[in-house]
């Protein structure tokens, strides 16, 4: 099998006024694997992270220090992190999710350089995911962010359900902005705007980005995290790019929810994003053939084909 | 099963400077079914076309008057067309593909109001698909277009391989423009720019559209026809929308090539396009729930799930 695409394709034709370079925040090992039914052995996860880094991904979210009871797929965080930590000496950023101070303690003990907290824009999801109100969850994060910053760590704040909520439907933009500005006030360096159920469309994305700018959150502090549940992820990414966003969350091979299952979440596939960015002449540092080969290798471990269209297209050549 | 989405979603948030309304040129019954392995009974095709029209699609490409030897899936064009022709009295446009003068004769005999010819931007595909050079195929189309126009028909010119070719790789833009201007000079009312292998990215789309404008083809005479082979179709559609394109080809349920097969072509799914347009507040006249129900019904006939992400997401609710 080769994962090289047709020679000379995509043709590189830049569009005007787009960034020259973007950073991909790879979430496959964390957001991807935590939503897969198959539990992957620790050594395979470590190899996955190493392969992603070798394919040129400079930021790979490695795992989550959440209580194993809630996310059994990532119960091996303590074993996994030391197996990949040396990558950070090679300038690969390895953020980890920390749900609370206990999680932060575990991450600090292992020498993590970068952590993320996971907030919700809606009451329903805060209740479902954190068993707290939005304000209670923000109060829980405040000391996590403060202590992480004191320890010299970089801190990312995830904001989920920014564009729609399965229980509440439409989510008012000012409600999203309130959570975002609260996380920024705590000290979060970067906010990742999550379309957790994949319902956003480009105008909605642009409106939220503009509102956040007006509320004092500059574009360089914003990342976008799209899901492909309704096939909108890449169009939304393109709209965000036009707004000037330079940090894009994506999951290698589209890991993170089988498109056939009811629980499907469908992360934007890193390969589909890289194909577009390559065509636009925007630098990512990623070797698409090596990344695709990595996703095919992981799909074999999970026993099902990758939902990424680019992975399927590239890996079926001469297979 | 319901095919209604989450209440109030997608939120409608227009973007600036986009068209208020677009026309979807539905290609499922022709481009979709001709690429499906299963041969669908004529009555089912007729019912499919009726359901698509009832869901609000004002243009439904009905069939192809190509020789049955080449496209056995559409060998029933003579039987099918009369079964749906009454829809045109209800203002539903029913274009049909005509490969040559013999095909045009058949379409005229049945009272078709609108025909399409199918050209190629590359020599390799002209040879593979038409067994002619590009110039020979244009010479073949000239009398078809002239006679159709004389008979008062509307004529569309498809141009395939506009953004890449599986044999030739990159396709020079001026080569595409040459075929487009030749088809316009013959009298084609509308050109459909086909990304037959799905490799285009937004900058490439914008560059081709601008070049065609410079060469004298106005945007209202242009339609775009994207395939989702690399997951790029909707992002490209959004870019085309920003350029001012108002005619979009799409296939109900993404019919037209199983994403798991080597031969996958993967038309842009009409539902995924409609979801985006609905979010952007752009009028299409389409009832998304009715359209999705139609695609689910057709997927049952074909014995496999729709590849459209929107169809999957909407049809698994409460199913």
XYZ file of C-alpha atoms in Angstrom:
638
model
C 0.000 0.000 0.000
C 1.129 3.536 -0.741
C -0.395 6.611 0.826
C 0.975 9.002 -1.755
C -1.764 10.817 -3.640
C -1.991 11.486 -7.388
C 1.170 13.247 -8.541
C 0.985 17.025 -8.381
C -2.368 17.031 -6.564
C -3.834 18.945 -4.946
C -2.577 21.795 -7.073
C -1.318 24.567 -4.824
C -3.308 27.730 -5.483
C -3.277 30.203 -2.578
C -6.310 32.320 -1.790
C -5.890 35.952 -0.821
C -5.586 37.168 2.768
C -5.171 33.794 4.451
C -2.489 33.020 7.036
C 0.835 31.669 5.667
C 1.101 29.022 8.315
C -1.222 27.343 10.812
C -0.698 25.095 13.794
C -2.662 21.886 14.004
C -3.545 20.803 17.510
C -3.795 17.048 17.091
C -6.419 15.577 19.401
C -6.526 11.974 18.147
C -4.766 10.292 21.087
C -7.002 12.082 23.625
C -10.328 13.251 22.160
C -10.173 10.547 19.505
C -9.337 7.516 21.591
C -11.512 8.505 24.554
C -14.529 8.196 22.258
C -13.546 4.889 20.689
C -15.105 1.717 22.008
C -11.923 -0.293 21.661
C -9.431 0.212 24.483
C -5.992 0.578 22.969
C -2.909 -0.811 24.790
C -0.616 1.820 26.304
C 2.325 0.890 24.053
C 0.151 1.339 20.960
C -0.937 4.763 22.185
C 2.699 5.739 22.759
C 3.632 4.520 19.295
C 0.666 6.436 17.866
C 1.855 9.682 19.472
C 5.422 9.072 18.253
C 4.227 8.443 14.711
C 2.062 11.567 14.747
C 5.025 13.631 15.915
C 7.246 12.017 13.271
C 4.641 12.963 10.638
C 5.250 16.578 11.573
C 2.484 17.354 14.039
C 4.016 19.795 16.501
C 1.218 19.625 19.073
C -0.227 16.272 20.099
C -2.719 16.202 22.959
C -1.479 13.095 24.698
C -4.044 11.999 27.276
C -6.385 13.092 30.054
C -5.875 13.010 33.804
C -9.550 12.515 34.420
C -10.696 9.917 36.937
C -10.413 6.454 35.304
C -14.000 5.747 36.317
C -15.262 8.381 33.851
C -12.950 7.714 30.923
C -11.648 4.147 31.195
C -10.048 4.406 27.732
C -7.511 6.861 29.164
C -7.026 5.229 32.566
C -3.368 4.613 31.694
C -2.378 8.322 31.617
C 0.220 7.785 34.384
C 1.858 4.963 32.429
C 1.556 6.571 29.006
C 2.850 10.076 29.608
C 6.376 9.070 30.716
C 6.680 6.893 27.596
C 6.303 9.896 25.274
C 7.570 12.773 27.407
C 10.978 12.802 25.724
C 9.261 14.136 22.587
C 8.866 17.486 24.305
C 12.670 17.801 24.258
C 12.281 17.649 20.459
C 9.941 20.646 20.546
C 6.758 18.587 20.304
C 4.095 20.045 22.549
C 2.213 17.415 24.553
C -0.745 19.043 26.287
C -2.859 16.930 28.630
C -6.403 17.399 29.832
C -6.882 18.082 33.539
C -10.445 18.163 34.820
C -9.664 19.538 38.294
C -6.889 20.184 40.827
C -6.360 16.477 41.433
C -5.771 16.006 37.703
C -3.396 18.975 37.674
C -1.426 17.447 40.562
C -0.995 14.252 38.572
C 0.071 16.150 35.445
C 2.533 18.303 37.406
C 4.012 15.256 39.102
C 4.795 13.795 35.679
C 6.320 17.024 34.368
C 3.667 18.104 31.871
C 4.399 21.481 30.230
C 0.911 22.233 29.032
C -2.582 21.482 30.304
C -6.172 22.013 29.210
C -9.431 22.438 31.094
C -12.754 21.491 29.572
C -15.614 23.967 30.055
C -19.123 24.041 28.613
C -21.033 26.914 27.058
C -24.335 25.384 28.133
C -25.896 24.437 31.462
C -27.176 21.125 30.106
C -23.762 19.875 29.052
C -22.047 21.263 32.174
C -24.548 19.232 34.167
C -24.191 16.102 32.022
C -20.425 16.208 31.693
C -19.286 17.825 34.944
C -22.335 17.499 37.191
C -22.086 21.221 37.907
C -23.590 24.475 36.717
C -21.513 26.524 34.282
C -20.524 28.899 37.095
C -19.665 26.048 39.467
C -17.453 24.509 36.808
C -15.718 27.834 36.153
C -15.124 28.141 39.902
C -13.595 24.651 39.844
C -11.269 25.601 36.977
C -10.071 28.912 38.441
C -7.538 27.407 40.885
C -6.472 24.819 38.279
C -5.618 27.551 35.785
C -4.028 29.786 38.447
C -1.790 27.025 39.808
C -0.833 25.838 36.327
C 0.165 29.363 35.313
C 2.128 29.776 38.571
C 3.994 26.591 37.710
C 4.877 28.093 34.302
C 2.575 25.884 32.256
C 0.717 26.893 29.147
C -3.060 26.545 29.635
C -5.761 25.909 27.060
C -9.456 26.261 27.784
C -11.864 24.092 25.835
C -15.361 25.485 25.452
C -17.814 22.855 24.294
C -21.279 23.257 22.742
C -20.406 26.684 21.306
C -22.727 26.334 18.289
C -25.575 24.153 19.470
C -26.509 21.789 22.247
C -28.399 18.499 21.947
C -30.710 19.409 24.829
C -30.978 23.174 24.456
C -30.766 23.574 20.673
C -29.444 26.983 19.665
C -26.871 28.510 22.014
C -26.899 32.319 22.340
C -23.584 33.834 21.272
C -23.304 36.028 24.374
C -23.537 32.911 26.530
C -20.500 31.449 24.731
C -18.690 34.772 25.023
C -19.302 34.900 28.778
C -17.611 31.536 29.311
C -14.754 32.477 26.989
C -14.014 35.778 28.679
C -14.194 34.109 32.118
C -11.590 31.527 31.054
C -9.372 34.253 29.595
C -9.674 36.273 32.828
C -8.480 33.214 34.766
C -5.364 33.109 32.607
C -6.062 30.648 29.786
C -3.571 31.314 26.983
C -5.749 29.809 24.306
C -9.432 28.958 23.929
C -10.638 26.130 21.738
C -14.168 26.778 20.470
C -15.873 23.422 20.193
C -18.750 22.540 17.898
C -19.312 19.386 19.886
C -22.338 18.192 17.918
C -21.153 19.457 14.539
C -24.059 21.772 13.734
C -22.200 25.014 12.987
C -22.165 26.705 9.590
C -19.705 29.333 8.330
C -21.704 32.493 9.096
C -22.208 31.325 12.669
C -18.484 30.670 13.043
C -17.581 34.107 11.710
C -20.126 35.820 13.964
C -18.792 34.135 17.103
C -15.184 34.929 16.207
C -16.065 38.598 15.614
C -17.985 38.823 18.869
C -15.076 37.343 20.815
C -12.706 39.853 19.215
C -15.075 42.645 20.299
C -15.116 41.214 23.800
C -11.344 41.465 23.938
C -10.239 37.966 22.953
C -7.741 38.372 20.112
C -7.787 35.931 17.201
C -4.295 34.509 17.973
C -5.723 33.273 21.304
C -8.479 31.333 19.541
C -8.523 27.805 18.191
C -11.455 26.104 16.475
C -12.566 22.549 17.091
C -15.070 21.297 14.546
C -16.896 18.014 14.309
C -18.059 16.594 11.015
C -21.407 15.210 12.172
C -23.281 17.148 9.460
C -20.335 17.329 7.050
C -19.672 20.997 7.877
C -16.279 20.807 9.599
C -13.979 21.722 6.729
C -16.198 24.504 5.373
C -16.227 25.970 8.880
C -12.450 25.616 9.098
C -12.109 27.521 5.830
C -14.341 30.305 7.158
C -12.249 30.483 10.348
C -9.097 30.651 8.249
C -10.552 33.607 6.377
C -11.131 35.280 9.729
C -7.441 34.778 10.497
C -7.580 31.821 12.878
C -4.263 29.959 12.911
C -4.896 27.099 15.349
C -7.046 24.181 14.227
C -7.961 21.133 16.267
C -8.196 17.920 14.273
C -8.031 14.207 14.861
C -5.819 11.892 12.812
C -7.984 9.714 10.610
C -11.100 11.353 12.037
C -10.791 9.257 15.195
C -13.374 9.902 17.840
C -16.670 8.400 17.102
C -17.611 5.903 14.495
C -19.901 7.524 11.909
C -22.183 4.498 12.094
C -22.777 4.575 15.809
C -25.435 6.574 17.545
C -22.749 8.125 19.727
C -20.839 9.378 16.717
C -19.049 12.619 17.309
C -16.896 12.682 14.181
C -13.890 14.915 14.717
C -12.585 16.784 11.706
C -9.974 14.457 10.191
C -6.478 15.927 10.245
C -5.808 14.549 6.768
C -8.843 16.277 5.224
C -7.680 19.538 6.825
C -4.099 19.065 5.643
C -5.277 18.339 2.091
C -7.098 21.676 2.019
C -4.226 23.595 3.604
C -1.745 22.011 1.196
C -3.908 23.096 -1.735
C -4.061 26.599 -0.290
C -0.276 26.683 0.091
C -0.542 27.110 3.861
C 2.346 25.600 5.784
C 1.544 22.988 8.456
C 4.780 21.019 8.660
C 2.808 17.812 8.186
C 3.848 14.987 5.848
C 0.450 13.865 4.554
C 1.598 10.438 3.352
C 3.219 9.628 6.716
C 0.162 10.890 8.593
C -2.194 8.840 6.433
C -0.058 5.741 6.942
C -0.295 6.353 10.699
C -4.075 6.574 10.551
C -4.294 3.392 8.501
C -2.078 1.662 11.059
C -4.299 2.884 13.920
C -7.477 1.915 12.040
C -6.089 -1.618 11.825
C -5.667 -1.621 15.608
C -9.248 -0.431 16.042
C -10.517 -2.941 13.511
C -12.442 -0.518 11.317
C -11.643 1.807 8.404
C -10.859 5.429 9.075
C -13.816 7.760 8.524
C -11.460 10.313 6.923
C -12.242 10.683 3.237
C -8.642 11.622 2.465
C -7.316 8.576 4.310
C -9.694 6.345 2.371
C -8.867 7.932 -0.961
C -5.105 7.827 -0.436
C -4.941 4.375 1.104
C -7.029 2.618 -1.502
C -4.614 3.470 -4.307
C -2.874 0.286 -5.391
C -3.999 -1.431 -2.190
C -37.881 7.321 12.387
C -37.875 11.100 12.170
C -35.585 13.094 9.929
C -36.107 16.343 11.771
C -32.893 17.692 13.253
C -32.347 19.164 16.712
C -34.815 22.001 17.276
C -33.555 25.391 16.181
C -30.422 23.964 14.542
C -28.538 24.915 12.559
C -28.834 28.446 13.862
C -29.322 30.806 10.945
C -26.473 33.326 10.856
C -25.912 34.875 7.425
C -22.430 35.775 6.256
C -21.822 39.024 4.396
C -21.897 39.328 0.614
C -23.332 35.908 -0.180
C -26.221 35.330 -2.604
C -29.727 35.388 -1.063
C -30.837 32.344 -2.983
C -29.182 29.512 -4.895
C -30.452 26.836 -7.239
C -29.499 23.245 -6.553
C -29.104 21.117 -9.656
C -29.934 17.673 -8.288
C -27.917 14.975 -10.061
C -28.804 11.933 -7.937
C -31.080 10.154 -10.432
C -28.527 10.517 -13.244
C -24.942 11.010 -12.002
C -25.783 9.228 -8.761
C -27.526 6.142 -10.039
C -25.259 5.684 -13.061
C -22.376 5.109 -10.644
C -24.210 2.731 -8.347
C -23.678 -0.979 -8.756
C -27.290 -1.840 -8.053
C -29.630 -1.362 -11.001
C -32.752 0.338 -9.771
C -36.172 -0.508 -11.303
C -37.668 2.195 -13.526
C -40.674 2.753 -11.227
C -38.355 3.304 -8.270
C -36.374 5.870 -10.259
C -39.584 7.665 -11.210
C -40.700 7.674 -7.592
C -37.267 8.957 -6.562
C -37.532 11.887 -8.978
C -41.075 12.659 -7.787
C -39.999 12.616 -4.156
C -37.022 14.882 -4.894
C -39.300 17.351 -6.653
C -41.790 17.156 -3.779
C -38.952 17.933 -1.357
C -38.513 21.233 -3.204
C -35.734 20.528 -5.670
C -36.591 22.601 -8.726
C -34.053 20.998 -11.051
C -33.676 17.227 -11.157
C -31.409 15.720 -13.804
C -33.550 12.779 -14.749
C -31.504 10.394 -16.872
C -29.040 10.035 -19.725
C -29.680 9.157 -23.368
C -26.322 7.499 -23.682
C -26.061 4.137 -25.421
C -27.258 1.430 -22.979
C -24.070 -0.508 -23.657
C -22.028 2.170 -21.860
C -24.330 2.949 -18.967
C -26.614 -0.043 -18.398
C -27.952 1.528 -15.172
C -29.722 4.161 -17.286
C -30.774 1.946 -20.181
C -34.422 2.652 -19.329
C -34.298 6.373 -20.221
C -37.044 5.934 -22.860
C -39.344 4.280 -20.339
C -38.472 6.540 -17.414
C -38.733 10.008 -18.919
C -42.435 9.831 -19.867
C -43.242 8.678 -16.328
C -41.940 11.926 -14.819
C -42.389 14.420 -17.633
C -45.589 15.847 -16.150
C -43.453 17.372 -13.382
C -42.186 19.936 -15.880
C -45.717 21.330 -16.049
C -45.242 22.017 -12.326
C -42.142 24.104 -13.059
C -39.686 21.338 -12.197
C -36.804 21.347 -14.630
C -35.839 17.876 -15.830
C -32.601 18.097 -17.812
C -31.280 14.946 -19.448
C -27.790 14.066 -20.597
C -27.271 13.634 -24.337
C -23.881 12.367 -25.456
C -24.349 12.998 -29.183
C -26.922 13.770 -31.897
C -28.501 10.336 -31.587
C -29.055 11.008 -27.874
C -30.492 14.429 -28.679
C -32.923 12.865 -31.165
C -34.170 10.532 -28.476
C -34.534 13.376 -25.955
C -36.354 15.583 -28.484
C -38.701 12.756 -29.427
C -39.746 12.502 -25.770
C -40.233 16.250 -25.376
C -37.300 17.115 -23.122
C -36.970 20.850 -22.404
C -33.363 20.839 -21.311
C -30.294 18.810 -22.231
C -26.664 18.560 -21.161
C -23.496 17.539 -22.982
C -20.532 16.089 -21.143
C -17.099 17.422 -22.113
C -13.680 16.854 -20.615
C -10.953 19.351 -19.752
C -8.265 16.709 -20.275
C -7.182 14.564 -23.199
C -6.867 11.455 -21.021
C -10.450 11.569 -19.809
C -11.792 12.568 -23.247
C -10.066 9.466 -24.571
C -11.221 7.209 -21.726
C -14.794 8.476 -21.579
C -15.534 9.505 -25.165
C -12.784 7.750 -27.141
C -11.990 11.080 -28.789
C -9.562 13.954 -28.380
C -10.864 17.038 -26.623
C -11.233 18.825 -29.963
C -12.969 15.852 -31.564
C -15.438 15.720 -28.708
C -16.114 19.461 -28.964
C -16.732 18.983 -32.698
C -19.189 16.217 -31.825
C -21.050 18.470 -29.364
C -21.301 21.509 -31.654
C -24.250 20.240 -33.736
C -25.914 18.804 -30.620
C -25.852 22.202 -28.920
C -26.834 24.058 -32.102
C -29.809 21.818 -32.818
C -30.945 21.853 -29.190
C -30.841 25.654 -29.125
C -32.723 25.796 -32.443
C -35.392 23.604 -30.892
C -35.676 26.086 -28.018
C -34.044 23.893 -25.394
C -31.852 25.070 -22.568
C -28.363 23.528 -22.812
C -25.859 22.808 -20.081
C -22.237 21.892 -20.726
C -20.495 19.682 -18.193
C -16.734 20.058 -18.052
C -15.119 17.209 -16.177
C -11.618 16.974 -14.647
C -11.416 20.745 -14.149
C -9.191 20.504 -11.068
C -7.130 17.383 -11.554
C -7.022 14.222 -13.614
C -6.153 10.720 -12.424
C -3.763 10.181 -15.358
C -2.418 13.677 -15.919
C -2.364 15.049 -12.372
C -2.615 18.830 -12.311
C -4.738 20.401 -15.057
C -3.615 23.830 -16.304
C -6.305 26.456 -15.778
C -6.053 27.799 -19.327
C -6.805 24.296 -20.629
C -10.072 24.277 -18.652
C -10.867 27.798 -19.831
C -10.362 26.808 -23.457
C -12.979 24.037 -23.217
C -15.357 26.308 -21.312
C -15.182 29.159 -23.803
C -15.625 26.716 -26.699
C -18.811 25.336 -25.111
C -20.100 28.858 -24.485
C -19.358 29.834 -28.089
C -21.449 26.863 -29.239
C -24.378 28.219 -27.245
C -24.319 26.425 -23.887
C -26.396 28.448 -21.446
C -24.642 27.106 -18.375
C -21.357 25.357 -17.673
C -20.935 22.930 -14.800
C -17.322 22.843 -13.612
C -16.653 19.307 -12.447
C -14.064 18.251 -9.889
C -14.521 14.663 -11.003
C -11.894 13.175 -8.685
C -12.535 15.538 -5.778
C -9.060 17.039 -5.458
C -9.867 20.765 -5.634
C -9.305 23.173 -2.769
C -10.854 26.633 -2.284
C -8.039 28.780 -3.747
C -8.041 26.661 -6.885
C -11.802 27.043 -7.235
C -11.631 30.815 -6.827
C -8.782 31.108 -9.333
C -10.660 29.145 -11.998
C -13.848 31.144 -11.465
C -11.932 34.429 -11.779
C -10.139 33.271 -14.903
C -13.419 32.269 -16.529
C -14.911 35.657 -15.702
C -11.884 37.294 -17.353
C -12.392 35.097 -20.387
C -15.932 36.380 -20.735
C -17.953 33.695 -18.947
C -20.128 35.507 -16.390
C -20.680 33.947 -12.967
C -24.461 33.448 -13.490
C -23.559 31.077 -16.352
C -21.412 28.923 -14.059
C -22.337 25.991 -11.867
C -19.967 24.002 -9.671
C -19.953 20.234 -9.341
C -17.822 18.997 -6.462
C -17.011 15.489 -5.349
C -16.192 14.670 -1.764
C -13.426 12.129 -2.424
C -10.972 14.056 -0.200
C -13.653 15.679 1.983
C -13.262 19.042 0.227
C -16.623 19.421 -1.519
C -18.466 21.645 0.938
C -15.485 23.922 1.646
C -15.163 24.394 -2.116
C -18.883 25.091 -2.377
C -18.540 27.765 0.292
C -15.652 29.373 -1.605
C -17.714 29.336 -4.814
C -20.608 30.925 -2.927
C -18.305 33.719 -1.805
C -17.395 34.254 -5.452
C -21.093 34.662 -6.200
C -21.899 31.286 -7.766
C -25.610 30.521 -7.458
C -25.910 27.077 -9.080
C -24.664 24.046 -7.188
C -24.732 20.460 -8.365
C -25.350 17.923 -5.623
C -26.609 14.388 -5.259
C -29.323 13.399 -2.784
C -27.795 11.313 -0.030
C -24.373 11.579 -1.713
C -25.407 8.931 -4.246
C -22.855 8.137 -6.866
C -20.085 5.981 -5.659
C -19.757 4.075 -2.470
C -16.980 5.583 -0.330
C -15.739 2.061 0.406
C -15.287 1.005 -3.186
C -12.233 1.619 -5.303
C -14.439 3.328 -7.865
C -15.795 5.769 -5.329
C -16.571 9.145 -6.772
C -18.537 10.600 -3.882
C -20.781 13.393 -5.075
C -21.395 16.244 -2.676
C -24.511 15.232 -0.744
C -27.438 17.571 -1.294
C -28.345 17.354 2.394
C -24.889 18.473 3.564
C -25.107 21.427 1.161
C -28.632 22.308 2.281
C -27.578 22.188 5.959
C -24.882 24.771 5.253
C -27.137 26.966 3.132
C -29.868 26.820 5.761
C -27.372 27.935 8.411
C -26.288 30.768 6.149
C -29.898 31.830 5.606
C -29.667 31.225 1.865
C -32.927 30.181 0.273
C -33.005 26.859 -1.630
C -36.679 25.924 -1.461
C -35.697 22.509 -0.118
C -37.430 20.778 2.798
C -34.449 19.096 4.466
C -36.489 16.563 6.440
C -38.381 15.434 3.333
C -35.184 15.247 1.316
C -33.432 13.222 4.010
C -36.387 10.840 4.212
C -36.122 10.387 0.426
C -32.435 9.551 0.665
C -33.063 7.058 3.449
C -35.787 5.459 1.326
C -33.397 5.222 -1.663
C -30.570 3.886 0.519
C -32.908 1.094 1.560
C -33.447 0.250 -2.112
C -29.699 0.214 -2.689
C -29.121 -1.831 0.442
C -26.507 0.392 2.038
C -26.476 3.487 4.238
C -26.216 6.912 2.633
C -22.697 8.352 2.701
C -24.149 11.784 3.502
C -23.160 12.821 7.023
C -26.309 14.911 7.389
C -28.524 12.016 6.325
C -26.830 9.760 8.846
C -27.035 12.301 11.641
C -30.677 13.166 11.020
C -31.887 9.643 10.400
C -30.340 8.100 13.475
C -32.226 10.381 15.857
C -34.829 8.324 17.676
C -34.502 5.616 15.050
